[in-house]
């Protein structure tokens, strides 16, 4: 049975009205404050352990683990606030996001919002989604690798990019790539408020851990934590998009565009916590302002709508999602290699 695109749009609008009637866009503030408490308690616990036991290797390894968890969970929390999904007033979401992103993570909230909002509006759209414009480090999708191959562009051997992603890309995403882009954005835009909040992140670390590690040792600790956090964030954010459809701009409805460009990861409680509920990536992209603790209530309704209109609703185990990311990168590298070899230089 053929169902028109206009019918799909109408059904999606009806679904949204239903969710609003069910109050699923209203946040449980206790949920978010528990997550904020988790971050603050882990950071305080790390300092107490160093203060009590000293700064030996075993202690340093333990507090690095605690601080890594705090940083990753802080990333997910600021993501919630960036989407206005915590408070009803946008002002309070912005203030909390600036505090978490700037003071607790040392990144520019303005830069993050600019990047992330483009990603949501143009998900997996070639040249318009900044999250998939990873050249010259990676070539992804079916279009970019062929273009690079035909034009003999070879910054790295893209045939092995899946290995580079594991060994270099994922570990350096946060401490190098994200940090540098954030710093450059603040400098170019003269974002003094962001600069002040980011400075407070480093000042706090030096006051807290400086007496035990010194200036150099504290910097090493900061970037060790970011290095450890980086693969966590890289895999969680990329596993739902890199293996999915990537294309140029198409005249498609919102629902189809988001469902085809995203996928979910199965729901056990650990997965919810580990991914900051980004295992419900489909629901998040369809309803970006919805509080994440409601995604599981919406998922069956979204799945039913997908089935009605013949659209895939991809939901996979986490380890398979991680593996699919690498398999997709390997596939894109093979496309580059084929195009590179088939078009000799003239």
Short mmCIF file of C-alpha atoms in Angstrom, two decimals:
data_model
loop_
_atom_site.label_atom_id
_atom_site.label_comp_id
_atom_site.label_asym_id
_atom_site.label_seq_id
_atom_site.Cartn_x
_atom_site.Cartn_y
_atom_site.Cartn_z
CA UNK A 1 0.00 0.00 0.00
CA UNK A 2 1.45 3.35 -1.05
CA UNK A 3 1.36 6.12 1.54
CA UNK A 4 2.32 9.59 0.34
CA UNK A 5 4.97 11.82 1.85
CA UNK A 6 2.23 14.28 2.83
CA UNK A 7 0.52 11.47 4.77
CA UNK A 8 3.79 10.73 6.59
CA UNK A 9 4.18 14.41 7.49
CA UNK A 10 0.62 14.49 8.78
CA UNK A 11 1.14 11.32 10.83
CA UNK A 12 4.35 12.71 12.33
CA UNK A 13 2.64 15.96 13.27
CA UNK A 14 -0.13 13.95 14.91
CA UNK A 15 2.47 11.94 16.82
CA UNK A 16 4.06 15.13 18.10
CA UNK A 17 0.71 16.46 19.27
CA UNK A 18 0.13 13.17 21.09
CA UNK A 19 3.49 13.39 22.84
CA UNK A 20 2.80 16.96 23.91
CA UNK A 21 -0.56 15.84 25.33
CA UNK A 22 1.30 13.13 27.27
CA UNK A 23 3.62 15.85 28.71
CA UNK A 24 6.69 14.05 27.38
CA UNK A 25 8.43 17.35 26.65
CA UNK A 26 8.38 18.23 30.35
CA UNK A 27 11.59 17.45 32.24
CA UNK A 28 12.02 15.68 35.55
CA UNK A 29 14.42 18.13 37.18
CA UNK A 30 15.40 15.54 39.79
CA UNK A 31 16.77 13.30 37.02
CA UNK A 32 19.08 16.02 35.70
CA UNK A 33 20.21 17.24 39.11
CA UNK A 34 21.14 13.66 40.04
CA UNK A 35 23.32 13.55 36.93
CA UNK A 36 24.90 16.89 37.83
CA UNK A 37 25.46 15.59 41.37
CA UNK A 38 27.12 12.50 39.89
CA UNK A 39 29.64 14.69 38.04
CA UNK A 40 30.37 16.93 41.02
CA UNK A 41 30.67 14.01 43.48
CA UNK A 42 33.11 12.14 41.23
CA UNK A 43 35.31 15.24 40.89
CA UNK A 44 35.21 15.90 44.64
CA UNK A 45 35.96 12.23 45.37
CA UNK A 46 39.02 12.36 43.10
CA UNK A 47 40.39 15.31 45.11
CA UNK A 48 39.65 13.65 48.47
CA UNK A 49 41.49 10.50 47.39
CA UNK A 50 44.58 12.45 46.35
CA UNK A 51 44.45 14.56 49.51
CA UNK A 52 44.21 11.46 51.71
CA UNK A 53 46.46 8.95 49.89
CA UNK A 54 48.93 11.15 48.00
CA UNK A 55 49.73 11.26 44.29
CA UNK A 56 51.25 7.83 43.64
CA UNK A 57 50.74 5.92 40.40
CA UNK A 58 47.86 3.78 41.63
CA UNK A 59 46.07 6.81 43.04
CA UNK A 60 46.64 8.74 39.81
CA UNK A 61 45.18 5.87 37.78
CA UNK A 62 42.14 5.70 40.06
CA UNK A 63 41.39 9.42 40.02
CA UNK A 64 41.96 9.54 36.25
CA UNK A 65 39.21 6.95 35.90
CA UNK A 66 36.87 8.92 38.17
CA UNK A 67 37.56 12.18 36.37
CA UNK A 68 37.10 10.51 32.98
CA UNK A 69 33.65 9.30 33.98
CA UNK A 70 32.83 12.79 35.29
CA UNK A 71 33.95 14.41 32.04
CA UNK A 72 31.98 12.01 29.82
CA UNK A 73 28.82 12.33 31.89
CA UNK A 74 29.30 16.09 31.91
CA UNK A 75 29.41 16.01 28.10
CA UNK A 76 26.05 14.27 27.99
CA UNK A 77 24.59 16.66 30.56
CA UNK A 78 25.64 19.82 28.71
CA UNK A 79 24.19 18.24 25.56
CA UNK A 80 20.80 18.09 27.33
CA UNK A 81 21.00 21.75 28.30
CA UNK A 82 22.13 22.76 24.83
CA UNK A 83 18.87 21.29 23.52
CA UNK A 84 16.75 23.19 26.09
CA UNK A 85 15.50 19.88 27.47
CA UNK A 86 16.06 20.60 31.17
CA UNK A 87 14.30 23.88 32.01
CA UNK A 88 11.25 25.43 30.37
CA UNK A 89 13.02 28.79 30.09
CA UNK A 90 15.84 28.86 27.54
CA UNK A 91 17.80 31.33 29.71
CA UNK A 92 18.23 28.79 32.50
CA UNK A 93 19.27 26.07 30.08
CA UNK A 94 21.87 28.41 28.61
CA UNK A 95 23.26 29.40 32.01
CA UNK A 96 23.54 25.81 33.16
CA UNK A 97 25.12 24.77 29.87
CA UNK A 98 27.73 27.52 30.11
CA UNK A 99 28.58 26.36 33.64
CA UNK A 100 28.86 22.67 32.72
CA UNK A 101 30.56 23.14 29.34
CA UNK A 102 32.88 25.98 30.37
CA UNK A 103 33.65 25.40 34.05
CA UNK A 104 33.39 21.61 34.27
CA UNK A 105 34.75 20.73 30.81
CA UNK A 106 36.85 23.63 29.61
CA UNK A 107 35.06 24.09 26.27
CA UNK A 108 33.17 26.91 24.57
CA UNK A 109 29.39 26.50 24.82
CA UNK A 110 28.84 28.91 21.90
CA UNK A 111 31.14 26.93 19.62
CA UNK A 112 29.51 23.64 20.60
CA UNK A 113 26.00 24.97 19.96
CA UNK A 114 26.96 26.31 16.55
CA UNK A 115 28.46 22.97 15.50
CA UNK A 116 25.75 20.81 16.99
CA UNK A 117 22.74 22.74 15.72
CA UNK A 118 24.09 22.49 12.16
CA UNK A 119 24.42 18.75 12.66
CA UNK A 120 20.76 18.45 13.70
CA UNK A 121 19.41 20.58 10.89
CA UNK A 122 21.48 18.85 8.16
CA UNK A 123 22.10 15.40 9.61
CA UNK A 124 24.49 13.37 7.42
CA UNK A 125 24.14 15.88 4.56
CA UNK A 126 27.42 16.07 2.67
CA UNK A 127 29.25 19.42 3.10
CA UNK A 128 26.52 20.77 5.44
CA UNK A 129 26.78 18.56 8.52
CA UNK A 130 30.01 19.51 10.36
CA UNK A 131 30.03 16.16 12.17
CA UNK A 132 30.70 14.29 8.93
CA UNK A 133 33.07 16.88 7.41
CA UNK A 134 36.14 15.20 8.85
CA UNK A 135 38.49 15.68 5.93
CA UNK A 136 41.42 15.53 5.54
CA UNK A 137 41.51 13.03 8.42
CA UNK A 138 38.69 10.72 7.27
CA UNK A 139 36.58 10.33 4.13
CA UNK A 140 33.10 9.01 4.80
CA UNK A 141 29.91 8.24 2.91
CA UNK A 142 29.59 7.08 -0.69
CA UNK A 143 30.35 10.47 -2.30
CA UNK A 144 33.39 11.95 -0.57
CA UNK A 145 35.73 8.93 -0.89
CA UNK A 146 35.05 8.68 -4.65
CA UNK A 147 35.61 12.43 -5.10
CA UNK A 148 38.91 12.27 -3.22
CA UNK A 149 39.99 9.18 -5.13
CA UNK A 150 39.21 10.62 -8.56
CA UNK A 151 41.06 13.84 -7.69
CA UNK A 152 44.08 11.93 -6.32
CA UNK A 153 43.71 13.46 -2.87
CA UNK A 154 45.73 11.43 -0.37
CA UNK A 155 46.47 13.21 2.91
CA UNK A 156 46.64 9.75 4.49
CA UNK A 157 46.14 6.24 3.17
CA UNK A 158 42.36 6.25 3.52
CA UNK A 159 42.23 2.52 2.82
CA UNK A 160 43.45 2.10 6.41
CA UNK A 161 41.39 4.90 7.95
CA UNK A 162 39.45 2.47 10.15
CA UNK A 163 42.75 1.63 11.85
CA UNK A 164 43.76 5.29 12.15
CA UNK A 165 40.37 6.03 13.72
CA UNK A 166 41.02 3.41 16.43
CA UNK A 167 44.65 4.27 17.12
CA UNK A 168 44.75 8.04 16.54
CA UNK A 169 41.39 9.62 15.68
CA UNK A 170 39.28 8.46 18.61
CA UNK A 171 41.94 9.05 21.34
CA UNK A 172 42.84 12.53 20.07
CA UNK A 173 39.33 13.78 19.25
CA UNK A 174 38.79 15.52 22.61
CA UNK A 175 42.30 16.57 23.74
CA UNK A 176 43.41 17.89 20.34
CA UNK A 177 40.69 18.34 17.69
CA UNK A 178 37.77 19.52 19.85
CA UNK A 179 39.95 21.61 22.19
CA UNK A 180 41.72 23.39 19.34
CA UNK A 181 38.48 24.14 17.49
CA UNK A 182 36.93 25.48 20.70
CA UNK A 183 39.94 27.71 21.47
CA UNK A 184 40.10 29.05 17.90
CA UNK A 185 36.37 29.81 17.89
CA UNK A 186 36.60 31.73 21.19
CA UNK A 187 39.60 33.71 19.98
CA UNK A 188 38.13 34.59 16.57
CA UNK A 189 34.76 35.63 17.99
CA UNK A 190 36.23 37.39 21.03
CA UNK A 191 33.86 35.30 23.18
CA UNK A 192 35.04 36.75 26.49
CA UNK A 193 32.34 35.09 28.59
CA UNK A 194 33.29 31.66 27.26
CA UNK A 195 36.98 32.44 27.70
CA UNK A 196 36.35 33.34 31.36
CA UNK A 197 34.42 30.13 32.03
CA UNK A 198 37.02 27.97 30.27
CA UNK A 199 39.77 29.70 32.25
CA UNK A 200 37.90 28.85 35.45
CA UNK A 201 38.09 25.15 34.47
CA UNK A 202 41.90 25.25 34.36
CA UNK A 203 42.17 27.48 37.45
CA UNK A 204 40.02 25.05 39.42
CA UNK A 205 42.19 22.10 38.37
CA UNK A 206 45.39 23.94 39.34
CA UNK A 207 43.97 24.92 42.74
CA UNK A 208 42.67 21.39 43.36
CA UNK A 209 45.46 19.21 42.02
CA UNK A 210 48.37 21.66 41.67
CA UNK A 211 49.62 21.16 45.25
CA UNK A 212 50.00 17.42 44.56
CA UNK A 213 51.17 17.34 40.93
CA UNK A 214 52.63 20.78 40.24
CA UNK A 215 51.79 22.88 37.18
CA UNK A 216 53.19 20.48 34.58
CA UNK A 217 51.80 17.41 36.31
CA UNK A 218 48.33 18.97 36.53
CA UNK A 219 48.35 19.75 32.80
CA UNK A 220 49.35 16.15 32.14
CA UNK A 221 46.46 14.98 34.35
CA UNK A 222 43.97 17.21 32.51
CA UNK A 223 44.98 15.91 29.11
CA UNK A 224 45.28 12.32 30.30
CA UNK A 225 41.65 12.51 31.39
CA UNK A 226 40.61 14.06 28.07
CA UNK A 227 42.63 11.38 26.23
CA UNK A 228 40.79 8.64 28.14
CA UNK A 229 37.39 10.30 27.66
CA UNK A 230 37.92 10.79 23.95
CA UNK A 231 37.29 7.23 22.60
CA UNK A 232 34.18 7.02 24.78
CA UNK A 233 32.68 10.17 23.27
CA UNK A 234 33.94 9.41 19.76
CA UNK A 235 32.32 5.99 19.55
CA UNK A 236 29.07 7.02 21.26
CA UNK A 237 28.56 10.02 18.97
CA UNK A 238 29.68 8.34 15.73
CA UNK A 239 28.17 4.85 16.02
CA UNK A 240 24.69 6.16 15.21
CA UNK A 241 25.65 8.15 12.10
CA UNK A 242 28.78 6.94 10.28
CA UNK A 243 27.23 3.59 9.21
CA UNK A 244 23.97 5.25 8.12
CA UNK A 245 22.80 7.00 4.95
CA UNK A 246 24.83 10.02 3.87
CA UNK A 247 23.77 12.10 0.91
CA UNK A 248 23.56 15.49 -0.70
CA UNK A 249 20.58 17.71 0.06
CA UNK A 250 17.35 15.91 -0.85
CA UNK A 251 13.78 17.13 -0.80
CA UNK A 252 12.68 14.75 1.94
CA UNK A 253 10.45 15.23 4.94
CA UNK A 254 11.97 15.66 8.42
CA UNK A 255 10.89 12.25 9.70
CA UNK A 256 12.39 10.24 6.81
CA UNK A 257 15.61 12.27 6.78
CA UNK A 258 16.29 11.70 10.47
CA UNK A 259 15.29 8.03 10.57
CA UNK A 260 17.48 7.14 7.58
CA UNK A 261 20.50 9.06 8.93
CA UNK A 262 20.41 7.68 12.47
CA UNK A 263 20.15 4.39 14.34
CA UNK A 264 19.54 3.23 17.90
CA UNK A 265 21.45 1.01 20.29
CA UNK A 266 19.64 -1.45 22.53
CA UNK A 267 18.43 -0.20 25.88
CA UNK A 268 19.87 -2.02 28.95
CA UNK A 269 20.34 0.44 31.81
CA UNK A 270 24.13 0.45 31.39
CA UNK A 271 23.76 1.48 27.74
CA UNK A 272 21.45 4.35 28.77
CA UNK A 273 24.02 5.58 31.27
CA UNK A 274 27.09 4.92 29.13
CA UNK A 275 25.69 6.80 26.12
CA UNK A 276 23.82 9.54 28.00
CA UNK A 277 20.65 8.09 26.37
CA UNK A 278 22.12 8.73 22.91
CA UNK A 279 21.40 5.06 22.30
CA UNK A 280 17.96 6.52 21.45
CA UNK A 281 19.46 8.57 18.64
CA UNK A 282 16.41 8.27 16.38
CA UNK A 283 14.06 9.69 19.00
CA UNK A 284 16.60 12.35 19.93
CA UNK A 285 16.88 13.57 16.34
CA UNK A 286 13.14 13.54 15.79
CA UNK A 287 12.44 15.39 19.06
CA UNK A 288 15.69 17.17 20.04
CA UNK A 289 14.11 19.23 22.84
CA UNK A 290 12.58 16.20 24.57
CA UNK A 291 14.18 15.24 27.92
CA UNK A 292 16.16 12.07 27.41
CA UNK A 293 14.49 10.19 30.25
CA UNK A 294 11.34 10.04 28.09
CA UNK A 295 12.90 8.53 24.96
CA UNK A 296 12.03 4.96 25.96
CA UNK A 297 8.35 5.94 26.18
CA UNK A 298 8.40 7.42 22.67
CA UNK A 299 10.42 4.67 20.96
CA UNK A 300 7.54 2.18 20.42
CA UNK A 301 5.40 4.91 18.83
CA UNK A 302 8.22 5.95 16.50
CA UNK A 303 8.91 2.32 15.59
CA UNK A 304 5.23 1.81 14.79
CA UNK A 305 5.18 4.89 12.54
CA UNK A 306 8.28 3.63 10.73
CA UNK A 307 6.62 0.26 10.14
CA UNK A 308 3.47 1.95 8.81
CA UNK A 309 5.47 3.89 6.22
CA UNK A 310 7.97 1.18 5.31
CA UNK A 311 10.97 2.94 6.84
CA UNK A 312 13.75 1.04 8.63
CA UNK A 313 13.98 1.43 12.40
CA UNK A 314 17.52 0.25 13.10
CA UNK A 315 18.20 -0.88 16.67
CA UNK A 316 21.36 -2.88 17.36
CA UNK A 317 23.56 -4.13 20.24
CA UNK A 318 26.24 -1.68 21.36
CA UNK A 319 29.23 -3.81 20.38
CA UNK A 320 27.74 -4.33 16.92
CA UNK A 321 27.24 -0.57 16.65
CA UNK A 322 30.91 -0.01 17.50
CA UNK A 323 31.93 -2.66 14.96
CA UNK A 324 29.66 -1.23 12.27
CA UNK A 325 31.41 2.13 12.66
CA UNK A 326 34.78 0.56 11.85
CA UNK A 327 33.32 -1.60 9.06
CA UNK A 328 31.76 1.50 7.49
CA UNK A 329 35.07 3.39 7.65
CA UNK A 330 36.79 0.41 6.04
CA UNK A 331 34.15 0.31 3.28
CA UNK A 332 34.54 4.05 2.59
CA UNK A 333 38.32 3.59 2.47
CA UNK A 334 37.88 0.83 -0.12
CA UNK A 335 35.71 3.16 -2.24
CA UNK A 336 38.50 5.75 -2.13
CA UNK A 337 41.12 3.17 -3.10
CA UNK A 338 39.04 1.92 -6.05
CA UNK A 339 38.47 5.45 -7.36
CA UNK A 340 42.12 6.36 -6.78
CA UNK A 341 43.37 3.39 -8.80
CA UNK A 342 40.81 3.67 -11.60
CA UNK A 343 41.63 7.29 -12.40
CA UNK A 344 45.33 7.62 -13.30
CA UNK A 345 46.92 11.02 -13.09
CA UNK A 346 46.83 13.03 -16.29
#
